[in-house]
Every structure is written in structure tokens, then in C-alpha cells.
Coordinates of C-alpha atoms in Angstrom, one line a residue:
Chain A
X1 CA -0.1 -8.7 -21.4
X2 CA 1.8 -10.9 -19.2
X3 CA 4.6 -13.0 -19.3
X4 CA 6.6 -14.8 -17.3
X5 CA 10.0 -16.3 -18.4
X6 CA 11.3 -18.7 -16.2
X7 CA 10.4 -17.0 -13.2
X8 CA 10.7 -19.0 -9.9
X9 CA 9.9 -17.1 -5.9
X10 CA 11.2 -18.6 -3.1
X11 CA 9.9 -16.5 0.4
X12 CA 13.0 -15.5 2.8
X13 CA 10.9 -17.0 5.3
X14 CA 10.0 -20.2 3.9
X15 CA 13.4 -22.1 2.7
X16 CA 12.4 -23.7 -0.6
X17 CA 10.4 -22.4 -3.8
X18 CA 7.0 -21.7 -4.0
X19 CA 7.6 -21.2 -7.7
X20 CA 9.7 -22.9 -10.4
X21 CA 10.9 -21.9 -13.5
X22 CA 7.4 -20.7 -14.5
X23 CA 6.9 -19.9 -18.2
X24 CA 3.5 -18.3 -19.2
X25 CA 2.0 -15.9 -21.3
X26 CA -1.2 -14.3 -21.5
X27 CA -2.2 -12.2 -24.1
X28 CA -4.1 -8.7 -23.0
X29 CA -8.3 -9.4 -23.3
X30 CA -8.1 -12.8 -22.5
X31 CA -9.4 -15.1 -19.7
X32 CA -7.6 -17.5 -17.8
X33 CA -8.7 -19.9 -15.1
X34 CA -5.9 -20.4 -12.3
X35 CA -6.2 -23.9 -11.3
X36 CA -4.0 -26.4 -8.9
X37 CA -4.7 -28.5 -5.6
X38 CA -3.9 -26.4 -2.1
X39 CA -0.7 -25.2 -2.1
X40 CA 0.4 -25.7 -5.4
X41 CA 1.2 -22.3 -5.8
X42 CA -2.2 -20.6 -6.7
X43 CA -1.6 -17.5 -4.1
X44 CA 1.9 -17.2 -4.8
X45 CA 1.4 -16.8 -8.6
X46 CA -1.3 -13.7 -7.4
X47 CA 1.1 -12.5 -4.8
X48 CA 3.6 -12.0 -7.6
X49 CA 1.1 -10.7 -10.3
X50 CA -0.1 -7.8 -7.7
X51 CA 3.4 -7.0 -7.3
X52 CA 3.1 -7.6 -3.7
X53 CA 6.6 -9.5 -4.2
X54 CA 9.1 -9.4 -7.0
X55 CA 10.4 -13.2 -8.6
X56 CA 13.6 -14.7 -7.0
X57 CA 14.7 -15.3 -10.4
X58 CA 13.4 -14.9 -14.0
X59 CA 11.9 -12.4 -16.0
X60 CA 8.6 -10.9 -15.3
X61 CA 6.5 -8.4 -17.8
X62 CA 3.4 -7.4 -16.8
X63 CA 1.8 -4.4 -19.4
X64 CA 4.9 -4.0 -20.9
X65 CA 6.9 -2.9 -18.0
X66 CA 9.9 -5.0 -16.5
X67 CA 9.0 -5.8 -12.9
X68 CA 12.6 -6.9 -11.5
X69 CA 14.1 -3.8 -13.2
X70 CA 11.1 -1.2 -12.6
X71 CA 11.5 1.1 -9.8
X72 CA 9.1 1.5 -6.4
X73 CA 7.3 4.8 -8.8
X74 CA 6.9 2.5 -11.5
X75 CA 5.5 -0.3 -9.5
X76 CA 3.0 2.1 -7.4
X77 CA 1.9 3.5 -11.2
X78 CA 1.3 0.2 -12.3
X79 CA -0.3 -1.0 -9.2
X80 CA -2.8 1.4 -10.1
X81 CA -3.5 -0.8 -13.2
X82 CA -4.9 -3.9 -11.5
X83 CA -7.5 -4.9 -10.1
X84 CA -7.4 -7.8 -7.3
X85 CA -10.1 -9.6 -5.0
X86 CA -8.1 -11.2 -2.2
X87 CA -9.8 -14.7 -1.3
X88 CA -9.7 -12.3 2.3
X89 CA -11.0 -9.1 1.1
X90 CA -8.8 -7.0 2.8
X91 CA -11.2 -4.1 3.5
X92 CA -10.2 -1.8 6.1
X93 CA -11.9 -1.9 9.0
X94 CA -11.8 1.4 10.3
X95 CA -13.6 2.8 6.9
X96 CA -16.5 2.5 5.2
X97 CA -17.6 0.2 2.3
X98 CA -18.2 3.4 0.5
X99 CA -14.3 4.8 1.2
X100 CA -13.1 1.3 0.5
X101 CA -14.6 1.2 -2.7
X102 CA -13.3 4.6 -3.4
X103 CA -9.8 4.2 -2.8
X104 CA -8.2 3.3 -6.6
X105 CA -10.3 5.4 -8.2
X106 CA -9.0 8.7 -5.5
X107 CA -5.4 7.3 -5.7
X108 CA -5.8 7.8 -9.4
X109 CA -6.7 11.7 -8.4
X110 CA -10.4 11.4 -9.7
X111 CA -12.5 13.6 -8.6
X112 CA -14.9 13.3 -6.0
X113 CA -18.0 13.8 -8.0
X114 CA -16.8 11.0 -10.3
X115 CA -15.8 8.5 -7.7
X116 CA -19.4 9.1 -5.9
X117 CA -20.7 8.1 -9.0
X118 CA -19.0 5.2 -10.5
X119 CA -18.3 3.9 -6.5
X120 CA -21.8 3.6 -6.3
X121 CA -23.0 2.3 -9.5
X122 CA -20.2 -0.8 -9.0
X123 CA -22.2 -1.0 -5.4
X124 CA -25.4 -0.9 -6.5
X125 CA -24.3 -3.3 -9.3
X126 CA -23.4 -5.5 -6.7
X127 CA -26.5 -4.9 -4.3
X128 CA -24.9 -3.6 -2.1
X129 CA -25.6 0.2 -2.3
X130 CA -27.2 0.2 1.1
X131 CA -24.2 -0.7 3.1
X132 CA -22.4 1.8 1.9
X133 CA -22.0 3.6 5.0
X134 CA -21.6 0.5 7.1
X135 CA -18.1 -0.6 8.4
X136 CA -16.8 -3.5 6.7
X137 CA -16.7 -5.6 10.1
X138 CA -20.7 -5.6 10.5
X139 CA -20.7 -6.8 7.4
X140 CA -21.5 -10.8 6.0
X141 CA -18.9 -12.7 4.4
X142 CA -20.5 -12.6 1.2
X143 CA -21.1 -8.7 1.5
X144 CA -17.8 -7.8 2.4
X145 CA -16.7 -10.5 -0.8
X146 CA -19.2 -8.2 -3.0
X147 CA -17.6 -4.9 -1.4
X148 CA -13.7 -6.1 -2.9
X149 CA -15.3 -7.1 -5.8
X150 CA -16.9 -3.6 -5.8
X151 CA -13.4 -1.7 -5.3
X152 CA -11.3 -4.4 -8.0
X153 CA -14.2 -3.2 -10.9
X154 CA -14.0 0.3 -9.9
X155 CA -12.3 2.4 -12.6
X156 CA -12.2 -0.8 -15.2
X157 CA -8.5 -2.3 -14.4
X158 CA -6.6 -3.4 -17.3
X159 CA -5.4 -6.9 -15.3
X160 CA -8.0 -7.9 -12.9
X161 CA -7.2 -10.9 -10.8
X162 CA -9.7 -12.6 -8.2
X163 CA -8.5 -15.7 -6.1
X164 CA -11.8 -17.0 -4.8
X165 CA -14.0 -14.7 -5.8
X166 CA -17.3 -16.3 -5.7
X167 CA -16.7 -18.4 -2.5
X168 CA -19.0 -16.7 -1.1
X169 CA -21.3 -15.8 -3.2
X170 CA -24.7 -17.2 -4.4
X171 CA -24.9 -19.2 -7.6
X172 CA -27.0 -16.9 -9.4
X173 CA -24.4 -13.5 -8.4
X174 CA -21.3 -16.3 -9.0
X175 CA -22.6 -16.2 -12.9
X176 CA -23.4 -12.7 -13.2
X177 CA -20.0 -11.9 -12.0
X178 CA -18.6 -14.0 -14.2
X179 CA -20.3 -12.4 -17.1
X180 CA -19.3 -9.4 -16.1
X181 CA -15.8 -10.6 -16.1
X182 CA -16.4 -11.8 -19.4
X183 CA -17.5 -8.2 -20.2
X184 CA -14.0 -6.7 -19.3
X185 CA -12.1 -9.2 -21.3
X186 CA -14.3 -7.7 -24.4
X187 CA -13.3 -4.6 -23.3
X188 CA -9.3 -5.4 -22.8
X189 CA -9.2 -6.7 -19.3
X190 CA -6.9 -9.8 -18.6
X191 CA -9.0 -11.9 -16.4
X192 CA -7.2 -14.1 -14.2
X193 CA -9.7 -16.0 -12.1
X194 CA -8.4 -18.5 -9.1
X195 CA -11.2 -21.0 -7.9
X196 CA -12.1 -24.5 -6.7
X197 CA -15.7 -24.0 -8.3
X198 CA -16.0 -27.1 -10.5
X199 CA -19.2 -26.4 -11.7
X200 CA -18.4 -22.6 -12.4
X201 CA -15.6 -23.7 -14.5
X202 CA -17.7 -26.4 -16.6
X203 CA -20.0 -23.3 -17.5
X204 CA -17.4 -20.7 -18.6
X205 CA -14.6 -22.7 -20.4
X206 CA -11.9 -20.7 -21.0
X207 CA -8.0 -21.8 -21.4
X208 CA -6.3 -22.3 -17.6
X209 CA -3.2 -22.1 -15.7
X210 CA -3.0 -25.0 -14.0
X211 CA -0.4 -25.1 -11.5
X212 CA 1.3 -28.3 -9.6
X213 CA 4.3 -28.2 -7.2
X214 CA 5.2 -24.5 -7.7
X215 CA 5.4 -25.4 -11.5
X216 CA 3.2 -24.7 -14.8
X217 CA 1.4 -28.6 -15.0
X218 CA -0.5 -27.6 -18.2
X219 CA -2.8 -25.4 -19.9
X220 CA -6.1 -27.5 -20.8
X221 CA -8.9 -26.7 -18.6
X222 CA -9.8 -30.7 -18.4
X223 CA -6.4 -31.3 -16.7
X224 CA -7.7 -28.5 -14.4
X225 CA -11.2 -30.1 -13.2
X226 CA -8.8 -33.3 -13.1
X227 CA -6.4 -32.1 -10.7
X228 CA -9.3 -30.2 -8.6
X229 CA -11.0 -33.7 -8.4
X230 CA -7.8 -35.5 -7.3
X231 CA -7.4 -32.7 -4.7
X232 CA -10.9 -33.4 -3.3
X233 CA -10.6 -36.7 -3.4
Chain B
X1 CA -12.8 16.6 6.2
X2 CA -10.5 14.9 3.3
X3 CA -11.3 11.8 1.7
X4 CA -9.1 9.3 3.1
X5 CA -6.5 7.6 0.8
X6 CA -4.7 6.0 3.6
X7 CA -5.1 5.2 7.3
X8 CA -4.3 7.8 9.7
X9 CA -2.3 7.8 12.6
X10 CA -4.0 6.7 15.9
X11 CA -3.4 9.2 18.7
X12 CA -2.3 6.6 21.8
X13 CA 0.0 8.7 24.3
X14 CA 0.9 11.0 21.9
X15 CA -0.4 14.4 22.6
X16 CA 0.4 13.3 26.7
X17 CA 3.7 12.6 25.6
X18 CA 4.5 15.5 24.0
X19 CA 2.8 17.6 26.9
X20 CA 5.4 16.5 29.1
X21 CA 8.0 16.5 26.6
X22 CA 6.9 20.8 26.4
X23 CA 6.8 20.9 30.4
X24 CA 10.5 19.7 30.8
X25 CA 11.5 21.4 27.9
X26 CA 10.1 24.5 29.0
X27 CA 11.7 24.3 32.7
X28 CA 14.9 23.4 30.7
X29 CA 15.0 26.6 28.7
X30 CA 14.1 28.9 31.5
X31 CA 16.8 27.2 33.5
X32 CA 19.0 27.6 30.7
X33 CA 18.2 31.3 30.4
X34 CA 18.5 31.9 33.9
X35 CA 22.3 30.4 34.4
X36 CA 23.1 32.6 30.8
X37 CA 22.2 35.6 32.4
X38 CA 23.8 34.9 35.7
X39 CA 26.9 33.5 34.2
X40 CA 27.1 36.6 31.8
X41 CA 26.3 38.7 35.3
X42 CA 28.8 37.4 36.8
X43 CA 31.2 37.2 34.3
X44 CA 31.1 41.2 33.8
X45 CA 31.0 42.2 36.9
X46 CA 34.2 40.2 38.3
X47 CA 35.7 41.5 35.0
X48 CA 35.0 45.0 35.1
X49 CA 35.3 45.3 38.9
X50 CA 38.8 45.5 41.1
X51 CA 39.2 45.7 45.0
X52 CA 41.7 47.8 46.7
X53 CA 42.5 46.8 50.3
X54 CA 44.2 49.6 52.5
X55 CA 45.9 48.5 55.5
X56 CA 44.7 50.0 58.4
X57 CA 48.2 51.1 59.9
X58 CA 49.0 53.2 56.8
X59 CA 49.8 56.4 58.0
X60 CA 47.6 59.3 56.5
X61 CA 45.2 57.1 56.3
X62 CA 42.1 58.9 56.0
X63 CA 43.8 61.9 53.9
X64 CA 45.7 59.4 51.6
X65 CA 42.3 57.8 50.9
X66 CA 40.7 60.9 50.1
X67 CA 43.3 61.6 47.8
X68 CA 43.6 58.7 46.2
X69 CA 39.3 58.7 45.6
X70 CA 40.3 61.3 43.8
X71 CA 42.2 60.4 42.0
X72 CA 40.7 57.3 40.3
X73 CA 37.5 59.7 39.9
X74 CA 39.4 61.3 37.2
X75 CA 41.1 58.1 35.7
X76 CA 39.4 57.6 32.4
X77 CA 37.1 54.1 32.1
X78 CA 36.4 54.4 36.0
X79 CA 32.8 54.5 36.5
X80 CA 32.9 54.3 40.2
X81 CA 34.6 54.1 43.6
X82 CA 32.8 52.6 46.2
X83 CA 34.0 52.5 50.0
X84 CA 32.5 50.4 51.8
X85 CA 31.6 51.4 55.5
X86 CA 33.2 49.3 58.3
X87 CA 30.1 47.4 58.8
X88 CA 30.1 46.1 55.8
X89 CA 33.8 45.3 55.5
X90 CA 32.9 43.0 58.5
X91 CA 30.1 41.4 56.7
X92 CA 32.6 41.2 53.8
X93 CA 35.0 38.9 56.3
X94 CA 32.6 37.5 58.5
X95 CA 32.7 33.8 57.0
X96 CA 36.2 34.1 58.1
X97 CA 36.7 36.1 61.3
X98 CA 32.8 35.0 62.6
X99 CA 30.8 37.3 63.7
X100 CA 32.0 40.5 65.4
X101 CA 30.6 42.6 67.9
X102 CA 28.4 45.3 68.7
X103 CA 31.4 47.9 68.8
X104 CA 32.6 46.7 65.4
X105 CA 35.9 45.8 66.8
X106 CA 38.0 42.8 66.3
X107 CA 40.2 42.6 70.0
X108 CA 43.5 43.2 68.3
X109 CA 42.8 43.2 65.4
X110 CA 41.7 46.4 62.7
X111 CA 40.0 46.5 59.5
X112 CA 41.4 47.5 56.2
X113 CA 39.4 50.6 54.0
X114 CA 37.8 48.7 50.9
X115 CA 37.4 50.4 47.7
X116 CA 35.5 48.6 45.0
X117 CA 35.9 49.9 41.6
X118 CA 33.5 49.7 39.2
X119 CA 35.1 50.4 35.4
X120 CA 34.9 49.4 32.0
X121 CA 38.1 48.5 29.5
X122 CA 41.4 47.7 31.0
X123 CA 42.9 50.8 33.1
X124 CA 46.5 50.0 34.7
X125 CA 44.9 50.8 38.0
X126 CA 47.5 48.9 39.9
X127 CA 50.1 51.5 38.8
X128 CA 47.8 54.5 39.4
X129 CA 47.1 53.4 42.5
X130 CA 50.6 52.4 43.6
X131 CA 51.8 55.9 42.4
X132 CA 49.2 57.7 45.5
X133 CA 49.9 54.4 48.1
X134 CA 52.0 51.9 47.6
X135 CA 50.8 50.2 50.6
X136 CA 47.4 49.0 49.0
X137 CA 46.8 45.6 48.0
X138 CA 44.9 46.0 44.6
X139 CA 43.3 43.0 43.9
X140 CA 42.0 42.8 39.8
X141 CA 39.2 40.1 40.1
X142 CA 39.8 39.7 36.2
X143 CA 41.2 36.1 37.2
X144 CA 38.0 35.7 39.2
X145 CA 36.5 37.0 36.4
X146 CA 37.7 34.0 33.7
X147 CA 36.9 31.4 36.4
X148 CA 33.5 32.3 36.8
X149 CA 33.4 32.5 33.3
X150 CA 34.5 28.7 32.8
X151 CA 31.9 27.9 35.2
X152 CA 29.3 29.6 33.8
X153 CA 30.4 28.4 30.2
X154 CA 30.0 24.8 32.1
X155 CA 26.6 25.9 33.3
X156 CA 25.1 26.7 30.2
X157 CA 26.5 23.3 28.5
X158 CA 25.5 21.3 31.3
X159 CA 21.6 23.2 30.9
X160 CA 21.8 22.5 26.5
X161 CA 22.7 18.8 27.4
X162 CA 19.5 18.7 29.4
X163 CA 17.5 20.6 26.6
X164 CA 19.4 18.7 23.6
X165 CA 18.7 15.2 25.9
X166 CA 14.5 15.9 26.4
X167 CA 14.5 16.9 22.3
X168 CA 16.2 13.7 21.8
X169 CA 13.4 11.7 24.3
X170 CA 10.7 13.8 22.5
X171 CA 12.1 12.5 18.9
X172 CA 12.4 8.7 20.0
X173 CA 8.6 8.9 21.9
X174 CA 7.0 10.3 19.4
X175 CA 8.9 7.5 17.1
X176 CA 7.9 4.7 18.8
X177 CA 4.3 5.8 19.1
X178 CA 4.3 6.3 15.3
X179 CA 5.9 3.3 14.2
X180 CA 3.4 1.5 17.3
X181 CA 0.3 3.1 15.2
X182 CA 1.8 2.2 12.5
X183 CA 2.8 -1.7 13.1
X184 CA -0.9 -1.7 14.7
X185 CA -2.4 -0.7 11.3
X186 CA 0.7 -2.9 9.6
X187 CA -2.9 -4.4 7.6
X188 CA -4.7 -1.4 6.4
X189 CA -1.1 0.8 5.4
X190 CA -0.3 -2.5 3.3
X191 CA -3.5 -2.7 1.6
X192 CA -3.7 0.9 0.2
X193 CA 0.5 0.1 -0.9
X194 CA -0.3 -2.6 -2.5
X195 CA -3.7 -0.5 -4.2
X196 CA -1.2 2.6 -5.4
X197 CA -0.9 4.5 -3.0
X198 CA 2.7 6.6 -3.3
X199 CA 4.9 6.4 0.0
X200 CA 4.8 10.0 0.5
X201 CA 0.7 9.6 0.0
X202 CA 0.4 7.2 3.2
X203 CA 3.7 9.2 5.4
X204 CA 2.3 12.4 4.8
X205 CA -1.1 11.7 6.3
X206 CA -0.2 10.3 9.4
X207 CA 2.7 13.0 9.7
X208 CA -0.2 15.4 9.5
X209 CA -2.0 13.8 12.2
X210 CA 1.5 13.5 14.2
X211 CA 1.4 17.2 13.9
X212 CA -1.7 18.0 15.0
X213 CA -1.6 15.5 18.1
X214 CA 2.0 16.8 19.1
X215 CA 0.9 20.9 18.5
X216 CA -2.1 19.5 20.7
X217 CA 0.3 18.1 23.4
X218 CA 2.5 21.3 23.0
X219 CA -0.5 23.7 23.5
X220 CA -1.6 21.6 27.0
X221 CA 2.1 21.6 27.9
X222 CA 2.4 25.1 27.4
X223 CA -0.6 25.7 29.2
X224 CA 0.6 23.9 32.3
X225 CA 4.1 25.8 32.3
X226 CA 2.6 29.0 32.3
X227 CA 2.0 29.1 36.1
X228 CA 5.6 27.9 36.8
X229 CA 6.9 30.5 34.5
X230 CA 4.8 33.2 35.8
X231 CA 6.0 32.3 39.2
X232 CA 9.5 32.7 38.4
X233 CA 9.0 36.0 37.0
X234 CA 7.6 36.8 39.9
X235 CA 10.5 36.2 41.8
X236 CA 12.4 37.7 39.5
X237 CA 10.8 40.9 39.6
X238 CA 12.6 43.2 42.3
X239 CA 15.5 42.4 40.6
X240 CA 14.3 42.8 37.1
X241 CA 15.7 47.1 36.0
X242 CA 12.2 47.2 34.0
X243 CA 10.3 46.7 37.3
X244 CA 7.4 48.8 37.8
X245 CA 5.4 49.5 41.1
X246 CA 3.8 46.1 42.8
X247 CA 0.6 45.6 41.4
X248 CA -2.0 45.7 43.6
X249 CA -4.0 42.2 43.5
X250 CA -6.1 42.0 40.3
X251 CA -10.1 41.7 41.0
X252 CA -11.6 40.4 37.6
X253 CA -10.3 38.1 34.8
X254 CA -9.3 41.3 32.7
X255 CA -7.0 42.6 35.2
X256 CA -5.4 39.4 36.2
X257 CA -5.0 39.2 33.0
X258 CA -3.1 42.1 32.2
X259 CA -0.9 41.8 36.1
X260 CA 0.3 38.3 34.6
X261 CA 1.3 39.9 31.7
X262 CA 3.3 42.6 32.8
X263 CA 4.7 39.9 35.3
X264 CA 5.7 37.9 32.6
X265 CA 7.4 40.7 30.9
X266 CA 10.4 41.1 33.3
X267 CA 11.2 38.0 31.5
X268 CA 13.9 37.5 28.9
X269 CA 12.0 38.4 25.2
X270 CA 13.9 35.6 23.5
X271 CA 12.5 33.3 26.2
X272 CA 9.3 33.8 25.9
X273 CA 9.7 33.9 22.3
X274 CA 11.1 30.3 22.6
X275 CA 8.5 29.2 24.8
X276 CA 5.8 30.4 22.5
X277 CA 7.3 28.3 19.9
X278 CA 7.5 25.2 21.5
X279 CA 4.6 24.1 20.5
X280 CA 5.2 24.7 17.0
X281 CA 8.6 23.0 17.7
X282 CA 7.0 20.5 18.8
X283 CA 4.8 20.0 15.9
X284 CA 7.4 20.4 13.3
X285 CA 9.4 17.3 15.6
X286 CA 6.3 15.2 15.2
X287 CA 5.7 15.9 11.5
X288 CA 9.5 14.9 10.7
X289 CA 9.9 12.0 13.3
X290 CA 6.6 10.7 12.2
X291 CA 7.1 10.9 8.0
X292 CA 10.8 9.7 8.4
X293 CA 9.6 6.5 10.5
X294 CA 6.7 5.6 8.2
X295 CA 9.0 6.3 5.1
X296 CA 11.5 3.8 6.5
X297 CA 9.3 1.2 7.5
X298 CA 7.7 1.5 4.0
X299 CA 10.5 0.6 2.4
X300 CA 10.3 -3.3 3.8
X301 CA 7.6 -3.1 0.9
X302 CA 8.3 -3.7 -2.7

């Protein structure tokens, strides 16, 4: 579960909040849509949920651990937990797809048998088993976009959070990864999906954060494809 | 090799750095070594040795000296009486009479009969040899003894200050080209924090590599001191007591071998023995400098 109680961020480097007394919960096995025009606070929301920062102020529970109280071992264990796909991938460069994709599931001390295995069924899931030995940097947008998809599924997180995730990608992978998605919040997975896709969003309803100003604007996914067209427009 | 769980270190001017890091530290220790042992040398000998100055004009001179030889032969803690022969009384005061003649006169002038005593503890010789001729000048170089003691006590700091000073340039090189590595891969070390990986997980492995690129760079170092070192003990040689015969020069690989070795062994043990670990010191530097710098700089994480 999360749930965030009043919880604002304001980056040292920035002067003013990114986040305002932001008051949310979602449930564990459920799917939410994160929705908002550019810069309302989208990536901030997922910096904070990847524990990449803690809040400025509030209260912050995310699977039933207190992040402003919780120490760095604490954090790292629970790191372990989620699952991201960074609208950037963040791959490193100077490994392969393969080693990329491999990385939770060897921080979590599987062994390498296993890891071989389940890293290259999520590949070959993904088509793209063949570039597994290929350096992330020869690699198309949408290929690299598959290979952090690849390495978020691996080892079946129980928060899994994608900003972007299917910029890149063809219609017909978009939906299958959204099923897929859908598949892991049967399972238990909190799905927290940022996108601008209206379409993608018209096929898989769910409930939405939709965010405006650094603040929670509402929770009905009409108000979301409302404020994505107001942002285009 | 390992599956990799977090970006290693890249190597830069690492193993260079520490090469030269070895070199000078090296040069430093034998230095150091060197002006122990001649400090210590010099130390005992001024403080176990006393001069006796006879005037020429004494009368009985010759007799009087014979007896008093004697004498100081039988005087417990003496281990020997050395006269030295005109000639070498005149070498003694040459810097300060200029060089004499031929006939190994000074017009007007005589020389004094020098004893040098050679003993170990503290015998009263000034009353002993008073008691036999009261006209010698017994000089106890004791005092000579402390002062070259101070200065050697000087020497030695002066040589750790230099040793301490290239340890310290070692730490903040290797440092600096971790925390480079580190702030160059600033991407990839975030991305496998912000996965799970521990902090000790991502130090660890590029402390490892820091080990390996600095036992490298310690290993070449070593290499290149070698020569200089053999050199030295080269030099060293006639003076070393464990001298052997002079080799004759060595024909193959095997025997060259073997000559360097014996060379090397007029050396100090305990320097060699240092020198031999440098590398490893050097290795256990890198490993340390390297996990404490990426430790601290992942701390700016959450």
C-alpha cells in the first residue's frame, strides 16, 4: 500500500514546492493512472515513490514501512521491492542488456541459474532476447524502452511504477504491456502508470492521480483526459 | 569473472600513479635506512670511543706511553688502544695546519702521540690515565657522541617526514582518481543505489579494482626500483662485514640472477622486507582510500 499524508517536497535546489500537502492512498493490487499537464508534478511524485528523495514534510508509507523515519538499510531493502521504468531508461552503458536486466534480481542474491532464466524469459517476452548481449547505446529508443521494462518486471515487484512507459513503443506492444500490467495487479502489484497516451487511457480505465500545481487535483480519470487535453491545447 | 552488481572503477592514472608513488617511496625508505644506520654508526662509535693527546715535550715520552698502553690493556671495558703513526696524526690535523711535508715535520712545531680508545660501558679513563701522565689531554668524545646523536635523531625525522609526506600524496592521488571515476560514472553508481544495491555492495567493488590497479602500479614501481636499489648495494658492499669475494661478472640469466641477489643481500633484511611490501602497502592504501571516498560520497544519497 501507499499513502501519503500531507506530504509536500520542495528540491534544495529549486526554491519553491514541487509538492503540496499531497494526500493519497492506494490500496496494494490496484491500478492507478498518474495524470497532470508538464510540470505539474508527475516526476516528482515518482522521484519520491522510488525513494530517490524523501518528502520535505508529511508522512509517507509505502508497504508498511515509514519512509522519513526508516533508515538507509531499510530504504535499500525496500528499494528492492519496486519496480520503476524511468521515462529515460537509465540503462548503463558500459553493460549489457542482459546484466542490466539482471541486476534486481542479483541484488536480491538470486542465483545465477535463476536470473539466466527469468532475465531472459522477461526479454524474450519483450522481443528482445536477441539483444541481449548488445550494449544498451547501439540500441533503438524503443529497444532500450523494452530493456527497463524488462529489468522493472524482472523478479515481479510488489510496487511497480512506469512514467512513460509506452512512448516508445508500438501500439500493439503499448497494449500488451498494459495487459501485462494488468496481470501484476491480479497478482498484488500496485501499478502506478505516468502517461500522456489519451487513447491508452480510454482503453484501460482505471481510477487516476491526477495532479495540478504540485497538488492532488482529483481522482476521476475524465478530469485526467480533461486536463491532458487542456495541456495540448 | 563476477556478475556485475555495480559499476567498477575505471583505471585512469591509477596504476602510473601509484608506480611513482612506490618509486619515491622506495628511495625514501632506503634513504631512511641508510641515515638510521649511519646515525646509529656514528652515534656508538663517538660514544664508545675516547682520544688521548700526549704532548710531544713530555719527558719519558716514549717509555711513559708504553706504560701507559699498558695499562689501559688491562683496564676492564677497553677493547682497544690504537696509536696512530705520525703520518696519520698529520692527516688527522691537516684541515688545520695544511698539508705538511715530505719529512713529516712542521718547522717549529711537533706532533702530539694519539691514542684512540675503543671501549664499551663507561670506564673513568680520565683518572686512570691521569694517574700514569698527567700531562695528557683525554678528550671523551661522549659529548660528540650526543651531538651526533641529535643530528642523526634529526636525520631520521627529516627522512619519515619525506616517507609520511609521499604516503600522504599516495592517499590523496589515489582519492582523487577514485572519486574522478566515481563522479564520471556519477549515472550508473546512482542507478544500481537507487535499484538496491547496499553501499558497501557498490564501495567494495570499485575498492577491489582500486586494489588491483594500485598492487599493479606497486609491482611496475617495484620493478623500476630494483636497479637503483641493487646499485646502492653495490656500493655498499666493501663496507658491508657480510661481504664475500667480488663476483666475477655473471654470463647467463641464472647467474646474474643469483650475483644480484647476493648483491642485494648486504642490504638491511628489514629493508628489503619493506620494500617487498610496498606493493602490498600499496594495495591495502588503495582499497581503504578508495571504499572510504565512495562510502562518503554515497552518503549525498538517500
Amino acid at each position: 500500500m501507499i499513502r501519503l499524508l500531507n506530504v509536500s517536497m520542495m528540491p534544495p535546489d529549486v526554491g519553491q514546492p514541487v509538492l503540496r500537502n499531497l494526500t493519497l492512498t492506494v490500496p496494494q493490487g490496484e491500478f492507478r493512472w498518474l495524470l497532470g499537464a508538464s510540470g505539474a508534478g508527475k516526476s516528482s511524485l515518482l522521484r519520491l515513490l522510488t525513494l530517490e528523495t524523501r518528502p520535505s514534510a508529511g508522512q509517507m508509507d509505502l508497504l508498511g514501512v515509514s519512509i522519513s523515519q526508516a533508515s538507509r538499510t531499510t530504504l535499500r531493502n525496500l528499494r528492492r521491492r519496486i519496480g520503476f521504468v524511468p521515462q529515460d531508461y537509465r540503462l548503463i552503458g558500459e553493460w549489457t542488456v542482459f546484466d542490466n536486466v539482471a541486476l534486481p534480481l542479483r541484488l536480491r542474491g538470486a542465483s545465477e541459474r535463476d536470473t539466466r532464466r527469468e532475465a531472459f524469459a522477461v526479454l524474450e517476452w519483450l522481443d528482445v532476447a536477441h539483444l541481449a548481449d548488445k550494449r544498451p547505446g547501439t540500441l533503438s529508443g524503443g529497444e532500450q524502452q523494452r530493456a527497463a521494462i524488462a529489468r522493472a518486471l524482472i523478479g515481479r515487484p510488489e510496487v511497480l511504477l512506469a512514467d512513460e512507459p509506452t512512448n516508445a513503443l508500438e501500439d500493439a506492444q503499448a497494449r500488451r504491456l498494459l495487459a501485462t500490467f494488468q496481470e501484476l495487479v491480479e497478482m498484488g502489484t500496485t501499478v502506478i502508470v505516468a502517461t500522456h497516451n489519451e487513447a491508452l487511457i480510454r482503453e484501460t480505465p482505471a481510477a487516476s492521480i491526477i495532479l495540478q500545481d504540485g497538488t492532488l487535483a482529483g481522482t476521476d480519470i475524465q478530469d485526467g483526459i480533461a486536463a491532458l487535453r487542456s495541456n495540448k491545447a | 569473472m563476477s556478475a556485475p552488481v555495480s559499476p567498477g572503477l575505471r583505471s585512469g592514472s591509477l596504476p602510473l600513479l601509484v608506480a611513482l608513488m612506490t618509486l619515491l617511496g622506495g628511495l625514501s625508505l632506503a634513504g631512511l635506512t641508510g641515515v638510521q644506520t649511519l646515525a646509529e654508526g656514528w652515534a656508538g662509535a663517538a660514544r664508545n670511543a675516547t682520544t688521548i693527546e700526549i704532548p710531544s715535550d713530555t719527558p719519558q715520552l716514549e717509555d711513559r706511553t708504553r706504560t701507559l698502553i699498558q695499562t689501559l690493556h688491562k683496564t676492564p671495558d677497553v677493547t682497544t688502544v690504537r696509536e696512530l703513526s705520525p703520518q696519520q696524526v698529520q692527516t688527522l690535523l691537516a684541515p688545520w695546519l695544511g698539508q705538511i711535508s715530505d719529512s713529516g715535520h712542521l718547522p717549529g712545531l711537533s706532533l702530539p702521540v694519539v691514542l684512540i680508545i675503543a671501549h664499551t660501558g663507561t670506564p673513568d679513563l680520565g683518572k686512570i690515565v691521569h694517574e700514569t701522565l698527567p700531562e695528557a689531554v683525554v678528550e671523551e668524545d661522549r659529548r660528540w657522541g650526543e651531538r651526533l646523536n641529535g643530528l642523526g635523531i634529526s636525520l631520521v625525522a627529516c627522512a619519515w617526514l619525506a616517507v609520511s609526506l609521499i604516503a600522504a600524496i599516495a592517499i590523496l592521488s589515489v582519492g582523487m582518481t577514485v572519486r574522478r571515476s566515481v563522479m564520471a560514472q556519477r549515472k550508473a553508481v546512482e542507478i544500481v543505489h537507487f535499484l538496491g544495491a547496499g553501499d558497501m555492495m557498490i564501495s567494495s567493488r570499485i575498492a577491489g579494482r582500486a586494489a588491483l590497479l594500485s598492487l599493479a602500479g606497486g609491482l611496475t614501481g617495484l620493478f623500476f626500483l630494483s636497479p637503483v636499489i641493487t646499485m646502492l648495494a653495490r656500493k655498499l658492499a666493501p663496507f658491508s662485514r657480510d661481504a664475500g669475494p667480488i663476483a666475477l661478472p655473471a654470463t647467463t640469466w641464472q647467474s646474474m640472477l643469483v650475483s644480484e641477489w647476493n648483491t642485494l643481500h648486504v642490504l638491511p633484511h628489514l629493508l628489503l622486507e619493506e620494500l617487498g611490501a610496498l606493493p602490498l602497502i600499496a594495495a591495502c592504501l588503495g582499497w581503504l582510500t578508495a571504499q572510504t571516498v565512495v562510502l562518503v560520497w554515497l552518503r549525498r544519497l538517500p
